[in-house]
């Protein structure tokens, strides 16, 4: 089946006072229909920038696309302004990190959801601006059913409330409901649970996964938290400093990572019986990124080729790594150097 989302060799930067910040450098990513993909990377590696590129919301005048393409349900999201607008909010919806910022504090939650339904409801006929009482009733019923599905109690009463009267967890459940209501093919959830405490985080990831699977909606879930990725996804894509490092199905990613950065990232997690091992060095600035593989100044396997030549993604079947010297199963024994 064709991918719902394909990002191919995307390179882009932002104009800044200090020069061009080369934020994404040859990024590749695919999401298949109904699949949940985690995009994992440390703060500043470019997750939100990639999400904006996919949504077609890069800041105009500041963002400079060097090369590559973003194709979402057949639409070229980098270049087709009007077509991208049509896709956004319908075919693809968005769950942000901070749901509070997405609500207008002056209006009741119900008013804001019904406004969304007016324009993005699947019952709306293309091009029609008339909101008939019949469609409004059907949309309201769909809203109530969706609030129940995301386990928000007393949905009719909740719609009467203002955003500040809800907890952080309730607001995020509401965002998930609003992302599902237009019946999209893809939801982009950009660190949707980072601001929540661990128990609420796990509940919300559970709700998102269950509803996405039930309804066959694909999800691109960005996170810096490998534990959250493990909870929710079918496949993982790892980025380091704006470059794709590794793409793999969840199980083979966690049991046999190929990329030196990914391996170090996994070893930096706390585990019973051993102390976490940090990654030496620091993430480079996008204003002066290293040539070749951007991980080379910190990589124990780096050589002259890594400094000169950007590695391309390669591997077997579904497990790919962008590395000149990936750690493959036969080399496992020698890896722990
Ligand atoms: N409009 C902009 N102008 C200049 N630089 C930007 C702009 N937006 C993002 N950047 C830079 O791009 C890099 C990637 O930022 P981005 O927000 O995409 O990272 P992220 O992976 O989402 O990080 P986090 O986990 O902290 O949300 C950072 O170095 C950031 O400073
Ligand atoms: S390409 Fe070289 S520097 Fe980059 S991760 Fe692989 S071995 Fe390390
Ligand atoms: Mg971000």
GROMACS .gro file of C-alpha atoms and ligand atoms in nm:
model
  377
    1UNK     CA    1   0.000   0.000   0.000
    2UNK     CA    2   0.127   0.350  -0.083
    3UNK     CA    3   0.261   0.556   0.207
    4UNK     CA    4   0.034   0.824   0.347
    5UNK     CA    5   0.342   1.039   0.415
    6UNK     CA    6   0.679   1.041   0.241
    7UNK     CA    7   0.961   1.278   0.332
    8UNK     CA    8   1.251   1.238   0.091
    9UNK     CA    9   1.601   1.383   0.132
   10UNK     CA   10   1.465   1.698   0.293
   11UNK     CA   11   1.719   1.971   0.365
   12UNK     CA   12   1.605   2.303   0.504
   13UNK     CA   13   1.731   2.592   0.708
   14UNK     CA   14   1.623   2.916   0.872
   15UNK     CA   15   1.763   3.260   0.802
   16UNK     CA   16   1.901   3.399   1.127
   17UNK     CA   17   2.115   3.697   1.224
   18UNK     CA   18   2.407   3.458   1.261
   19UNK     CA   19   2.359   3.313   0.908
   20UNK     CA   20   2.167   3.015   0.777
   21UNK     CA   21   2.080   2.760   1.047
   22UNK     CA   22   2.096   2.427   0.862
   23UNK     CA   23   1.833   2.254   1.071
   24UNK     CA   24   1.737   1.955   0.855
   25UNK     CA   25   1.995   1.778   0.642
   26UNK     CA   26   1.873   1.500   0.421
   27UNK     CA   27   1.583   1.374   0.631
   28UNK     CA   28   1.389   1.067   0.525
   29UNK     CA   29   1.068   0.941   0.680
   30UNK     CA   30   0.767   0.738   0.576
   31UNK     CA   31   0.436   0.665   0.743
   32UNK     CA   32   0.209   0.395   0.605
   33UNK     CA   33  -0.170   0.405   0.632
   34UNK     CA   34  -0.282   0.316   0.985
   35UNK     CA   35   0.074   0.294   1.119
   36UNK     CA   36   0.207   0.459   1.436
   37UNK     CA   37   0.558   0.595   1.387
   38UNK     CA   38   0.767   0.755   1.660
   39UNK     CA   39   1.010   1.026   1.557
   40UNK     CA   40   1.270   1.021   1.832
   41UNK     CA   41   1.546   1.273   1.896
   42UNK     CA   42   1.700   1.504   2.151
   43UNK     CA   43   1.581   1.859   2.200
   44UNK     CA   44   1.680   2.076   1.902
   45UNK     CA   45   1.730   1.789   1.655
   46UNK     CA   46   1.452   1.926   1.433
   47UNK     CA   47   1.136   1.729   1.524
   48UNK     CA   48   0.902   2.029   1.537
   49UNK     CA   49   1.061   2.179   1.227
   50UNK     CA   50   0.993   1.856   1.041
   51UNK     CA   51   0.635   1.854   1.174
   52UNK     CA   52   0.588   2.210   1.040
   53UNK     CA   53   0.729   2.110   0.701
   54UNK     CA   54   0.483   1.818   0.685
   55UNK     CA   55   0.191   2.039   0.786
   56UNK     CA   56   0.295   2.307   0.536
   57UNK     CA   57   0.331   2.567   0.813
   58UNK     CA   58   0.699   2.663   0.791
   59UNK     CA   59   0.748   3.034   0.865
   60UNK     CA   60   0.744   3.219   0.533
   61UNK     CA   61   1.048   3.428   0.452
   62UNK     CA   62   1.251   3.257   0.725
   63UNK     CA   63   1.254   2.896   0.608
   64UNK     CA   64   1.472   2.806   0.311
   65UNK     CA   65   1.416   2.465   0.152
   66UNK     CA   66   1.740   2.341  -0.002
   67UNK     CA   67   1.622   2.013  -0.148
   68UNK     CA   68   1.382   1.726  -0.105
   69UNK     CA   69   1.009   1.673  -0.092
   70UNK     CA   70   0.722   1.618   0.149
   71UNK     CA   71   0.428   1.429   0.001
   72UNK     CA   72   0.117   1.385   0.213
   73UNK     CA   73  -0.171   1.190   0.063
   74UNK     CA   74  -0.044   1.290  -0.283
   75UNK     CA   75  -0.009   1.664  -0.202
   76UNK     CA   76   0.329   1.837  -0.223
   77UNK     CA   77   0.328   2.011   0.117
   78UNK     CA   78   0.634   2.227   0.047
   79UNK     CA   79   0.514   2.390  -0.268
   80UNK     CA   80   0.138   2.361  -0.321
   81UNK     CA   81   0.004   2.640  -0.095
   82UNK     CA   82  -0.371   2.596  -0.157
   83UNK     CA   83  -0.356   2.217  -0.185
   84UNK     CA   84  -0.161   2.204   0.140
   85UNK     CA   85  -0.430   2.416   0.306
   86UNK     CA   86  -0.697   2.169   0.198
   87UNK     CA   87  -0.508   1.874   0.339
   88UNK     CA   88  -0.433   2.043   0.671
   89UNK     CA   89  -0.706   1.999   0.932
   90UNK     CA   90  -0.879   1.733   0.725
   91UNK     CA   91  -0.638   1.469   0.594
   92UNK     CA   92  -0.380   1.557   0.857
   93UNK     CA   93  -0.447   1.701   1.202
   94UNK     CA   94  -0.217   1.814   1.479
   95UNK     CA   95  -0.185   1.758   1.854
   96UNK     CA   96   0.058   2.013   2.002
   97UNK     CA   97   0.281   1.986   2.306
   98UNK     CA   98   0.098   2.262   2.491
   99UNK     CA   99  -0.277   2.229   2.437
  100UNK     CA  100  -0.349   2.542   2.642
  101UNK     CA  101  -0.187   2.759   2.376
  102UNK     CA  102  -0.422   2.612   2.115
  103UNK     CA  103  -0.741   2.722   2.293
  104UNK     CA  104  -0.881   3.071   2.311
  105UNK     CA  105  -0.916   3.139   2.687
  106UNK     CA  106  -1.221   3.362   2.631
  107UNK     CA  107  -1.452   3.103   2.472
  108UNK     CA  108  -1.612   2.791   2.614
  109UNK     CA  109  -1.464   2.462   2.498
  110UNK     CA  110  -1.792   2.367   2.325
  111UNK     CA  111  -1.793   2.686   2.117
  112UNK     CA  112  -1.439   2.616   2.001
  113UNK     CA  113  -1.504   2.252   1.909
  114UNK     CA  114  -1.823   2.338   1.720
  115UNK     CA  115  -1.630   2.605   1.530
  116UNK     CA  116  -1.380   2.338   1.428
  117UNK     CA  117  -1.668   2.111   1.320
  118UNK     CA  118  -1.825   2.385   1.115
  119UNK     CA  119  -1.526   2.390   0.881
  120UNK     CA  120  -1.358   2.051   0.926
  121UNK     CA  121  -1.642   1.807   0.995
  122UNK     CA  122  -1.645   1.505   0.764
  123UNK     CA  123  -2.016   1.584   0.708
  124UNK     CA  124  -1.934   1.919   0.549
  125UNK     CA  125  -1.978   1.931   0.173
  126UNK     CA  126  -1.667   2.059  -0.008
  127UNK     CA  127  -1.693   2.435  -0.065
  128UNK     CA  128  -2.012   2.481   0.136
  129UNK     CA  129  -2.014   2.750   0.405
  130UNK     CA  130  -2.376   2.694   0.519
  131UNK     CA  131  -2.399   2.522   0.859
  132UNK     CA  132  -2.742   2.362   0.858
  133UNK     CA  133  -2.913   2.285   1.191
  134UNK     CA  134  -2.925   1.921   1.086
  135UNK     CA  135  -2.551   1.898   1.031
  136UNK     CA  136  -2.486   2.092   1.352
  137UNK     CA  137  -2.692   1.834   1.547
  138UNK     CA  138  -2.507   1.543   1.385
  139UNK     CA  139  -2.171   1.711   1.453
  140UNK     CA  140  -2.261   1.771   1.818
  141UNK     CA  141  -2.354   1.407   1.860
  142UNK     CA  142  -2.019   1.309   1.706
  143UNK     CA  143  -1.839   1.545   1.947
  144UNK     CA  144  -2.013   1.395   2.252
  145UNK     CA  145  -1.935   1.040   2.134
  146UNK     CA  146  -1.570   1.134   2.076
  147UNK     CA  147  -1.531   1.291   2.421
  148UNK     CA  148  -1.663   0.966   2.566
  149UNK     CA  149  -1.416   0.771   2.351
  150UNK     CA  150  -1.122   0.968   2.492
  151UNK     CA  151  -1.266   0.901   2.839
  152UNK     CA  152  -1.364   1.253   2.933
  153UNK     CA  153  -1.646   1.220   3.187
  154UNK     CA  154  -1.973   1.415   3.156
  155UNK     CA  155  -1.900   1.545   2.805
  156UNK     CA  156  -2.208   1.773   2.784
  157UNK     CA  157  -2.100   1.956   3.102
  158UNK     CA  158  -1.739   1.971   2.988
  159UNK     CA  159  -1.841   2.155   2.671
  160UNK     CA  160  -1.977   2.436   2.893
  161UNK     CA  161  -1.640   2.493   3.058
  162UNK     CA  162  -1.359   2.734   2.976
  163UNK     CA  163  -1.014   2.590   2.892
  164UNK     CA  164  -0.860   2.703   3.224
  165UNK     CA  165  -1.121   2.497   3.414
  166UNK     CA  166  -0.973   2.172   3.277
  167UNK     CA  167  -0.663   1.987   3.395
  168UNK     CA  168  -0.362   1.946   3.165
  169UNK     CA  169  -0.455   1.581   3.105
  170UNK     CA  170  -0.817   1.672   3.021
  171UNK     CA  171  -0.703   1.940   2.779
  172UNK     CA  172  -0.476   1.693   2.603
  173UNK     CA  173  -0.758   1.434   2.578
  174UNK     CA  174  -0.965   1.711   2.426
  175UNK     CA  175  -0.693   1.786   2.171
  176UNK     CA  176  -0.682   1.418   2.077
  177UNK     CA  177  -1.061   1.420   2.035
  178UNK     CA  178  -1.036   1.732   1.816
  179UNK     CA  179  -0.761   1.573   1.609
  180UNK     CA  180  -0.975   1.262   1.548
  181UNK     CA  181  -1.308   1.436   1.478
  182UNK     CA  182  -1.232   1.541   1.117
  183UNK     CA  183  -1.158   1.168   1.051
  184UNK     CA  184  -0.805   1.237   0.923
  185UNK     CA  185  -0.571   0.982   0.767
  186UNK     CA  186  -0.275   1.106   0.973
  187UNK     CA  187  -0.236   1.273   1.311
  188UNK     CA  188   0.090   1.451   1.394
  189UNK     CA  189   0.134   1.456   1.770
  190UNK     CA  190   0.435   1.674   1.863
  191UNK     CA  191   0.552   1.567   2.212
  192UNK     CA  192   0.187   1.557   2.324
  193UNK     CA  193   0.254   1.427   2.674
  194UNK     CA  194   0.583   1.594   2.769
  195UNK     CA  195   0.415   1.849   2.997
  196UNK     CA  196   0.216   1.585   3.187
  197UNK     CA  197   0.310   1.368   3.482
  198UNK     CA  198   0.413   1.011   3.414
  199UNK     CA  199   0.086   0.836   3.506
  200UNK     CA  200  -0.130   1.072   3.301
  201UNK     CA  201   0.122   1.046   3.018
  202UNK     CA  202   0.083   0.667   3.002
  203UNK     CA  203  -0.298   0.691   3.007
  204UNK     CA  204  -0.303   0.943   2.725
  205UNK     CA  205  -0.063   0.745   2.508
  206UNK     CA  206  -0.289   0.443   2.568
  207UNK     CA  207  -0.599   0.636   2.455
  208UNK     CA  208  -0.421   0.775   2.147
  209UNK     CA  209  -0.292   0.435   2.041
  210UNK     CA  210  -0.623   0.253   2.102
  211UNK     CA  211  -0.833   0.504   1.909
  212UNK     CA  212  -0.583   0.535   1.622
  213UNK     CA  213  -0.572   0.156   1.580
  214UNK     CA  214  -0.953   0.120   1.606
  215UNK     CA  215  -1.010   0.387   1.343
  216UNK     CA  216  -0.717   0.302   1.115
  217UNK     CA  217  -0.561   0.648   1.153
  218UNK     CA  218  -0.184   0.679   1.113
  219UNK     CA  219   0.008   0.873   1.380
  220UNK     CA  220   0.346   1.044   1.365
  221UNK     CA  221   0.442   1.087   1.729
  222UNK     CA  222   0.747   1.298   1.809
  223UNK     CA  223   0.927   1.250   2.138
  224UNK     CA  224   1.266   1.269   2.307
  225UNK     CA  225   1.152   0.986   2.535
  226UNK     CA  226   1.239   0.635   2.415
  227UNK     CA  227   1.007   0.489   2.680
  228UNK     CA  228   0.711   0.675   2.532
  229UNK     CA  229   0.812   0.555   2.184
  230UNK     CA  230   0.817   0.197   2.311
  231UNK     CA  231   0.466   0.238   2.457
  232UNK     CA  232   0.299   0.363   2.146
  233UNK     CA  233   0.464   0.287   1.814
  234UNK     CA  234   0.494   0.025   1.540
  235UNK     CA  235   0.807   0.179   1.390
  236UNK     CA  236   1.077   0.419   1.508
  237UNK     CA  237   1.268   0.687   1.318
  238UNK     CA  238   1.563   0.845   1.500
  239UNK     CA  239   1.708   1.184   1.414
  240UNK     CA  240   2.035   1.330   1.527
  241UNK     CA  241   2.113   1.701   1.469
  242UNK     CA  242   1.879   1.722   1.170
  243UNK     CA  243   1.989   1.398   1.002
  244UNK     CA  244   1.794   1.071   0.995
  245UNK     CA  245   2.002   0.815   1.183
  246UNK     CA  246   1.795   0.496   1.191
  247UNK     CA  247   1.455   0.363   1.082
  248UNK     CA  248   1.332   0.029   1.214
  249UNK     CA  249   1.032  -0.167   1.337
  250UNK     CA  250   0.990  -0.119   1.710
  251UNK     CA  251   1.112  -0.459   1.827
  252UNK     CA  252   1.421  -0.478   1.611
  253UNK     CA  253   1.500  -0.116   1.697
  254UNK     CA  254   1.503  -0.184   2.070
  255UNK     CA  255   1.670  -0.524   2.054
  256UNK     CA  256   1.928  -0.472   1.777
  257UNK     CA  257   1.991  -0.104   1.697
  258UNK     CA  258   2.244  -0.057   1.415
  259UNK     CA  259   2.343   0.309   1.446
  260UNK     CA  260   2.615   0.405   1.699
  261UNK     CA  261   2.412   0.708   1.814
  262UNK     CA  262   2.100   0.498   1.869
  263UNK     CA  263   2.299   0.243   2.067
  264UNK     CA  264   2.445   0.512   2.290
  265UNK     CA  265   2.101   0.668   2.332
  266UNK     CA  266   1.962   0.336   2.451
  267UNK     CA  267   2.254   0.289   2.688
  268UNK     CA  268   2.189   0.632   2.836
  269UNK     CA  269   1.856   0.506   2.975
  270UNK     CA  270   1.849   0.409   3.340
  271UNK     CA  271   1.836   0.032   3.382
  272UNK     CA  272   1.832  -0.191   3.686
  273UNK     CA  273   2.177  -0.322   3.774
  274UNK     CA  274   2.381  -0.070   3.575
  275UNK     CA  275   2.439   0.302   3.572
  276UNK     CA  276   2.326   0.492   3.264
  277UNK     CA  277   2.614   0.587   3.034
  278UNK     CA  278   2.604   0.942   2.897
  279UNK     CA  279   2.703   1.035   2.541
  280UNK     CA  280   3.027   1.237   2.551
  281UNK     CA  281   3.034   1.579   2.382
  282UNK     CA  282   2.742   1.797   2.286
  283UNK     CA  283   2.495   1.844   2.003
  284UNK     CA  284   2.638   2.073   1.730
  285UNK     CA  285   2.489   2.412   1.644
  286UNK     CA  286   2.292   2.414   1.315
  287UNK     CA  287   2.483   2.734   1.228
  288UNK     CA  288   2.807   2.538   1.194
  289UNK     CA  289   2.721   2.167   1.172
  290UNK     CA  290   3.001   1.915   1.115
  291UNK     CA  291   3.045   1.796   0.757
  292UNK     CA  292   2.967   1.437   0.663
  293UNK     CA  293   2.791   1.251   0.941
  294UNK     CA  294   2.690   1.511   1.198
  295UNK     CA  295   2.750   1.259   1.477
  296UNK     CA  296   3.117   1.207   1.388
  297UNK     CA  297   3.270   1.433   1.661
  298UNK     CA  298   3.101   1.215   1.926
  299UNK     CA  299   3.109   0.875   1.760
  300UNK     CA  300   3.341   0.596   1.882
  301UNK     CA  301   3.343   0.443   1.532
  302UNK     CA  302   3.415   0.760   1.332
  303UNK     CA  303   3.690   0.767   1.069
  304UNK     CA  304   3.799   1.001   0.791
  305UNK     CA  305   3.514   0.890   0.565
  306UNK     CA  306   3.256   0.986   0.830
  307UNK     CA  307   3.403   1.337   0.842
  308UNK     CA  308   3.382   1.385   0.467
  309UNK     CA  309   3.081   1.195   0.338
  310UNK     CA  310   2.722   1.203   0.462
  311UNK     CA  311   2.606   0.843   0.499
  312UNK     CA  312   2.288   0.737   0.322
  313UNK     CA  313   2.023   0.510   0.470
  314UNK     CA  314   2.082   0.146   0.392
  315UNK     CA  315   2.012  -0.192   0.541
  316UNK     CA  316   1.798  -0.498   0.506
  317UNK     CA  317   1.422  -0.523   0.485
  318UNK     CA  318   1.270  -0.261   0.709
  319UNK     CA  319   1.574  -0.186   0.926
  320UNK     CA  320   1.785   0.099   0.787
  321UNK     CA  321   2.073   0.301   0.932
  322UNK     CA  322   2.252   0.606   0.791
  323UNK     CA  323   2.601   0.503   0.891
  324UNK     CA  324   2.926   0.407   0.717
  325UNK     CA  325   3.001   0.154   0.991
  326UNK     CA  326   2.670   0.024   1.127
  327UNK     CA  327   2.670  -0.239   1.397
  328UNK     CA  328   2.517  -0.549   1.243
  329UNK     CA  329   2.420  -0.871   1.419
  330UNK     CA  330   2.743  -1.054   1.329
  331UNK     CA  331   2.946  -0.776   1.490
  332UNK     CA  332   2.745  -0.762   1.812
  333UNK     CA  333   3.015  -0.933   2.012
  334UNK     CA  334   3.271  -0.673   1.910
  335UNK     CA  335   3.043  -0.379   1.962
  336UNK     CA  336   3.076  -0.323   2.331
  337UNK     CA  337   3.393  -0.132   2.276
  338LIG     N1  338   1.227   3.000   1.317
  338LIG     C1  339   1.350   2.958   1.348
  338LIG     N2  340   1.458   3.036   1.323
  338LIG     C2  341   1.584   2.992   1.352
  338LIG     N3  342   1.612   2.872   1.406
  338LIG     C3  343   1.508   2.792   1.434
  338LIG     C4  344   1.373   2.830   1.407
  338LIG     N4  345   1.291   2.728   1.447
  338LIG     C5  346   1.374   2.633   1.496
  338LIG     N5  347   1.502   2.671   1.488
  338LIG     C6  348   1.620   2.593   1.529
  338LIG     O1  349   1.609   2.468   1.468
  338LIG     C7  350   1.659   2.364   1.552
  338LIG     C8  351   1.554   2.257   1.565
  338LIG     O2  352   1.445   2.310   1.639
  338LIG     P1  353   1.314   2.223   1.663
  338LIG     O3  354   1.222   2.307   1.745
  338LIG     O4  355   1.264   2.173   1.534
  338LIG     O5  356   1.374   2.103   1.750
  338LIG     P2  357   1.295   1.991   1.833
  338LIG     O6  358   1.360   1.861   1.801
  338LIG     O7  359   1.148   2.004   1.810
  338LIG     O8  360   1.332   2.030   1.984
  338LIG     P3  361   1.242   2.013   2.116
  338LIG     O9  362   1.252   1.868   2.156
  338LIG    O10  363   1.313   2.102   2.215
  338LIG    O11  364   1.102   2.058   2.087
  338LIG     C9  365   1.699   2.431   1.681
  338LIG    O12  366   1.837   2.455   1.679
  338LIG    C10  367   1.622   2.561   1.678
  338LIG    O13  368   1.690   2.661   1.749
  339LIG     S1  369   2.878   0.740   0.984
  339LIG    FE1  370   3.064   0.727   1.104
  339LIG     S2  371   3.047   0.892   1.254
  339LIG    FE2  372   2.845   0.858   1.170
  339LIG     S3  373   2.750   0.719   1.311
  339LIG    FE3  374   2.839   0.595   1.149
  339LIG     S4  375   3.043   0.542   1.225
  339LIG    FE4  376   2.968   0.710   1.351
  340LIG    MG1  377   0.983   2.037   1.933
   0.00000   0.00000   0.00000
